[in-house]
PDB file of C-alpha atoms and ligand atoms in Angstrom:
ATOM      1  CA  MET A   1      11.375  21.912  -1.412  1.00 85.00           C
ATOM      2  CA  ALA A   2      13.726  19.069  -2.267  1.00 91.00           C
ATOM      3  CA  VAL A   3      15.497  17.221   0.547  1.00 91.00           C
ATOM      4  CA  LYS A   4      19.038  15.799   0.552  1.00 92.00           C
ATOM      5  CA  GLY A   5      17.981  12.219   1.248  1.00 89.00           C
ATOM      6  CA  LEU A   6      20.880  11.816   3.683  1.00 91.00           C
ATOM      7  CA  GLY A   7      21.463  12.572   7.368  1.00 91.00           C
ATOM      8  CA  ASP A   8      19.215  12.098  10.387  1.00 94.00           C
ATOM      9  CA  TYR A   9      15.639  10.845  10.125  1.00 97.00           C
ATOM     10  CA  ASP A  10      12.988  13.520  10.779  1.00 96.00           C
ATOM     11  CA  GLU A  11      10.237  11.999  12.939  1.00 97.00           C
ATOM     12  CA  GLY A  12       7.947  14.871  11.941  1.00 97.00           C
ATOM     13  CA  ASN A  13       7.802  14.059   8.222  1.00 98.00           C
ATOM     14  CA  ILE A  14       4.352  13.482   6.770  1.00 98.00           C
ATOM     15  CA  PHE A  15       4.843   9.774   6.030  1.00 98.00           C
ATOM     16  CA  ALA A  16       6.030   9.160   9.602  1.00 98.00           C
ATOM     17  CA  LYS A  17       2.750  10.766  10.731  1.00 98.00           C
ATOM     18  CA  ILE A  18       0.779   8.516   8.370  1.00 98.00           C
ATOM     19  CA  LEU A  19       2.603   5.439   9.723  1.00 98.00           C
ATOM     20  CA  ARG A  20       1.766   6.509  13.299  1.00 98.00           C
ATOM     21  CA  GLY A  21      -1.881   7.009  12.308  1.00 97.00           C
ATOM     22  CA  GLU A  22      -1.738  10.726  13.141  1.00 98.00           C
ATOM     23  CA  ILE A  23      -3.002  11.734   9.717  1.00 97.00           C
ATOM     24  CA  PRO A  24      -5.216   9.690   7.386  1.00 98.00           C
ATOM     25  CA  CYS A  25      -4.354   8.048   4.105  1.00 98.00           C
ATOM     26  CA  LYS A  26      -6.289   6.101   1.478  1.00 98.00           C
ATOM     27  CA  LYS A  27      -4.725   2.732   2.266  1.00 98.00           C
ATOM     28  CA  VAL A  28      -4.242   0.158  -0.495  1.00 98.00           C
ATOM     29  CA  PHE A  29      -2.132  -2.489   1.249  1.00 98.00           C
ATOM     30  CA  GLU A  30      -0.101  -3.112   4.373  1.00 98.00           C
ATOM     31  CA  ASP A  31       2.041  -5.881   5.790  1.00 97.00           C
ATOM     32  CA  ALA A  32       4.854  -6.252   8.301  1.00 96.00           C
ATOM     33  CA  PHE A  33       7.297  -4.299   6.137  1.00 96.00           C
ATOM     34  CA  SER A  34       5.278  -1.831   4.121  1.00 98.00           C
ATOM     35  CA  LEU A  35       2.307   0.484   3.782  1.00 98.00           C
ATOM     36  CA  ALA A  36       0.820   1.508   0.419  1.00 98.00           C
ATOM     37  CA  PHE A  37      -1.624   4.377  -0.106  1.00 98.00           C
ATOM     38  CA  HIS A  38      -2.878   6.693  -2.826  1.00 98.00           C
ATOM     39  CA  ASP A  39      -0.843   9.833  -3.533  1.00 98.00           C
ATOM     40  CA  ILE A  40      -2.684  12.973  -2.430  1.00 98.00           C
ATOM     41  CA  ALA A  41      -1.929  14.687  -5.780  1.00 98.00           C
ATOM     42  CA  PRO A  42      -2.047  11.896  -8.363  1.00 98.00           C
ATOM     43  CA  GLN A  43      -0.058  12.386 -11.577  1.00 97.00           C
ATOM     44  CA  ALA A  44      -1.636   9.415 -13.385  1.00 98.00           C
ATOM     45  CA  PRO A  45      -4.990   7.587 -13.122  1.00 98.00           C
ATOM     46  CA  VAL A  46      -3.259   5.264 -10.667  1.00 98.00           C
ATOM     47  CA  HIS A  47      -0.598   6.862  -8.434  1.00 98.00           C
ATOM     48  CA  VAL A  48       0.188   4.891  -5.313  1.00 98.00           C
ATOM     49  CA  LEU A  49       3.049   5.308  -2.845  1.00 98.00           C
ATOM     50  CA  VAL A  50       4.682   2.353  -1.105  1.00 98.00           C
ATOM     51  CA  ILE A  51       6.725   3.097   2.018  1.00 98.00           C
ATOM     52  CA  PRO A  52       8.696   0.877   4.378  1.00 98.00           C
ATOM     53  CA  ARG A  53       7.665   0.854   8.040  1.00 98.00           C
ATOM     54  CA  GLY A  54      11.300   1.427   9.037  1.00 98.00           C
ATOM     55  CA  LYS A  55      12.782   4.902   9.476  1.00 98.00           C
ATOM     56  CA  TYR A  56      14.767   5.389   6.266  1.00 98.00           C
ATOM     57  CA  ILE A  57      15.175   8.780   4.632  1.00 98.00           C
ATOM     58  CA  SER A  58      15.726   7.692   1.044  1.00 98.00           C
ATOM     59  CA  LEU A  59      16.607   4.838  -1.265  1.00 98.00           C
ATOM     60  CA  ALA A  60      20.276   5.484  -0.416  1.00 98.00           C
ATOM     61  CA  ASP A  61      19.555   5.185   3.310  1.00 98.00           C
ATOM     62  CA  PHE A  62      17.275   2.151   2.861  1.00 98.00           C
ATOM     63  CA  THR A  63      19.697   0.153   0.733  1.00 98.00           C
ATOM     64  CA  ALA A  64      22.603   0.997   3.067  1.00 97.00           C
ATOM     65  CA  LYS A  65      20.914   0.255   6.394  1.00 97.00           C
ATOM     66  CA  ALA A  66      17.792  -1.910   6.030  1.00 98.00           C
ATOM     67  CA  SER A  67      18.009  -5.642   6.695  1.00 98.00           C
ATOM     68  CA  ASP A  68      17.782  -8.150   3.858  1.00 98.00           C
ATOM     69  CA  ALA A  69      14.321  -9.107   5.144  1.00 98.00           C
ATOM     70  CA  GLU A  70      13.144  -5.491   5.069  1.00 98.00           C
ATOM     71  CA  ILE A  71      14.478  -4.944   1.548  1.00 98.00           C
ATOM     72  CA  ALA A  72      13.004  -8.183   0.214  1.00 98.00           C
ATOM     73  CA  GLY A  73       9.708  -7.601   2.010  1.00 98.00           C
ATOM     74  CA  PHE A  74       9.434  -4.042   0.757  1.00 98.00           C
ATOM     75  CA  PHE A  75      10.095  -4.808  -2.911  1.00 98.00           C
ATOM     76  CA  ARG A  76       7.813  -7.820  -2.783  1.00 98.00           C
ATOM     77  CA  ALA A  77       5.106  -5.471  -1.505  1.00 98.00           C
ATOM     78  CA  VAL A  78       5.693  -3.126  -4.461  1.00 98.00           C
ATOM     79  CA  GLY A  79       5.050  -6.008  -6.861  1.00 98.00           C
ATOM     80  CA  THR A  80       2.057  -7.206  -4.847  1.00 98.00           C
ATOM     81  CA  VAL A  81       0.464  -3.755  -4.880  1.00 98.00           C
ATOM     82  CA  ALA A  82       0.920  -3.363  -8.654  1.00 98.00           C
ATOM     83  CA  LYS A  83      -0.675  -6.776  -9.163  1.00 98.00           C
ATOM     84  CA  MET A  84      -3.546  -5.970  -6.775  1.00 98.00           C
ATOM     85  CA  LEU A  85      -4.262  -2.793  -8.739  1.00 98.00           C
ATOM     86  CA  GLU A  86      -4.424  -4.858 -11.978  1.00 98.00           C
ATOM     87  CA  LEU A  87      -1.527  -2.963 -13.507  1.00 98.00           C
ATOM     88  CA  GLU A  88       0.493  -5.960 -14.654  1.00 98.00           C
ATOM     89  CA  ALA A  89      -1.271  -6.562 -17.973  1.00 98.00           C
ATOM     90  CA  PRO A  90      -1.255  -2.936 -19.182  1.00 98.00           C
ATOM     91  CA  GLY A  91       2.069  -2.169 -17.488  1.00 98.00           C
ATOM     92  CA  TYR A  92       3.174   0.411 -14.964  1.00 98.00           C
ATOM     93  CA  ARG A  93       6.126   2.513 -13.846  1.00 98.00           C
ATOM     94  CA  VAL A  94       7.966   2.475 -10.521  1.00 98.00           C
ATOM     95  CA  LEU A  95       9.933   5.543  -9.506  1.00 98.00           C
ATOM     96  CA  ALA A  96      11.940   6.524  -6.445  1.00 98.00           C
ATOM     97  CA  ASN A  97      13.294  10.043  -6.004  1.00 98.00           C
ATOM     98  CA  MET A  98      16.532  10.330  -4.020  1.00 98.00           C
ATOM     99  CA  GLY A  99      17.937  13.699  -3.014  1.00 97.00           C
ATOM    100  CA  GLU A 100      17.995  17.195  -4.430  1.00 96.00           C
ATOM    101  CA  HIS A 101      18.419  16.578  -8.165  1.00 95.00           C
ATOM    102  CA  SER A 102      15.479  14.181  -8.117  1.00 96.00           C
ATOM    103  CA  GLY A 103      13.188  16.655  -6.366  1.00 95.00           C
ATOM    104  CA  GLN A 104      12.511  14.294  -3.447  1.00 98.00           C
ATOM    105  CA  GLU A 105      10.151  16.173  -1.118  1.00 98.00           C
ATOM    106  CA  ILE A 106       9.344  13.766   1.704  1.00 98.00           C
ATOM    107  CA  PRO A 107      12.328  12.460   3.722  1.00 98.00           C
ATOM    108  CA  HIS A 108      10.924   8.957   4.241  1.00 98.00           C
ATOM    109  CA  PHE A 109      11.861   6.442   1.528  1.00 98.00           C
ATOM    110  CA  HIS A 110       9.000   5.784  -0.864  1.00 98.00           C
ATOM    111  CA  VAL A 111       8.355   4.290  -4.249  1.00 98.00           C
ATOM    112  CA  HIS A 112       5.770   5.741  -6.610  1.00 98.00           C
ATOM    113  CA  ILE A 113       3.692   3.329  -8.715  1.00 98.00           C
ATOM    114  CA  PHE A 114       2.142   4.992 -11.773  1.00 98.00           C
ATOM    115  CA  GLY A 115      -0.326   3.376 -14.147  1.00 98.00           C
ATOM    116  CA  GLY A 116      -3.696   3.502 -15.825  1.00 98.00           C
ATOM    117  CA  ARG A 117      -2.555   5.110 -19.090  1.00 98.00           C
ATOM    118  CA  PRO A 118       0.466   5.076 -21.415  1.00 97.00           C
ATOM    119  CA  LEU A 119       3.165   6.905 -19.457  1.00 96.00           C
ATOM    120  CA  GLY A 120       5.390   8.303 -22.194  1.00 93.00           C
ATOM    121  CA  ARG A 121       9.156   8.341 -22.064  1.00 89.00           C
ATOM    122  CA  MET A 122      11.070   8.111 -18.830  1.00 87.00           C
ATOM    123  CA  LEU A 123      12.062  11.697 -18.008  1.00 88.00           C
ATOM    124  CA  SER A 124      10.433  15.073 -18.526  1.00 80.00           C
ATOM    125  CA  GLU A 125      12.487  17.698 -20.345  1.00 73.00           C
ATOM    126  CA  THR A 126      12.272  20.211 -17.488  1.00 67.00           C
TER     127      THR A 126
HETATM  128  P1  5GP B 201       8.608  12.819  -3.710  1.00 78.84           P
HETATM  129  O1  5GP B 201       8.714  14.088  -4.502  1.00 78.84           O
HETATM  130  O2  5GP B 201       9.171  13.001  -2.316  1.00 78.84           O
HETATM  131  O3  5GP B 201       9.183  11.633  -4.436  1.00 78.84           O
HETATM  132  O4  5GP B 201       7.075  12.496  -3.601  1.00 78.84           O
HETATM  133  C1  5GP B 201       6.280  12.839  -2.518  1.00 78.84           C
HETATM  134  C2  5GP B 201       4.851  12.522  -2.883  1.00 78.84           C
HETATM  135  O5  5GP B 201       4.081  12.562  -1.696  1.00 78.84           O
HETATM  136  C3  5GP B 201       4.206  13.539  -3.862  1.00 78.84           C
HETATM  137  O6  5GP B 201       3.763  12.847  -5.022  1.00 78.84           O
HETATM  138  C4  5GP B 201       3.064  14.139  -3.051  1.00 78.84           C
HETATM  139  O7  5GP B 201       1.911  14.394  -3.835  1.00 78.84           O
HETATM  140  C5  5GP B 201       2.811  13.082  -1.994  1.00 78.84           C
HETATM  141  N1  5GP B 201       2.275  13.604  -0.745  1.00 78.84           N
HETATM  142  C6  5GP B 201       2.690  14.708  -0.062  1.00 78.84           C
HETATM  143  N2  5GP B 201       1.989  14.852   1.069  1.00 78.84           N
HETATM  144  C7  5GP B 201       1.109  13.821   1.114  1.00 78.84           C
HETATM  145  C8  5GP B 201       0.096  13.442   2.045  1.00 78.84           C
HETATM  146  O8  5GP B 201      -0.122  14.064   3.069  1.00 78.84           O
HETATM  147  N3  5GP B 201      -0.615  12.312   1.756  1.00 78.84           N
HETATM  148  C9  5GP B 201      -0.387  11.585   0.618  1.00 78.84           C
HETATM  149  N4  5GP B 201      -1.143  10.507   0.427  1.00 78.84           N
HETATM  150  N5  5GP B 201       0.552  11.913  -0.281  1.00 78.84           N
HETATM  151  C10 5GP B 201       1.299  13.023  -0.034  1.00 78.84           C
END
C-alpha cells in the first residue's frame, strides 16, 4: 500500500530494520551516510536501493530536513554505487518514489538504481 511520504518517521519500517541489522540484506556499499543493497524483487537485471542512514520518510522529508553533508554524501553514494556496478558505460536509471501517486511503499527515503538492459521510456502507461 502506498504511503504519504510525510508525517512522523515509523521506526518499524523494513529499511529501518535493515539499517539496525535486524533483518538481512544483500549489501552492495555502505559509508557514513548511506547503505546500498539489492532490491528483494528486482525489476531489471540490476536493481539496487540506496538509503540514507538518517530517519527520513521520503525525498520531500530528506530535502527539507537533512544537512548539506547528508544530502551531498547520499547523492555521491548513488553515483559511486552505479559506477561500482559498472553501469556508467551502458547507462542506468535513478528513481525515487514520493507519496501516494508515486506508489511509494516503504516510508524510509530510498533511491532505486536500475540497469543491465535498455529501460524503455520513463513512465509506464498504467
Ligand atoms: P518503493 O515502492 O517504496 O519506491 O520501493 C520499495 C522497494 O523495496 C520495492 O522495490 C521492494 O521490492 C523493495 N523491498 C521491500 N521489502 C524489501 C526487503 O525486505 N528487502 C529488500 N532488499 N527490498 C525490499
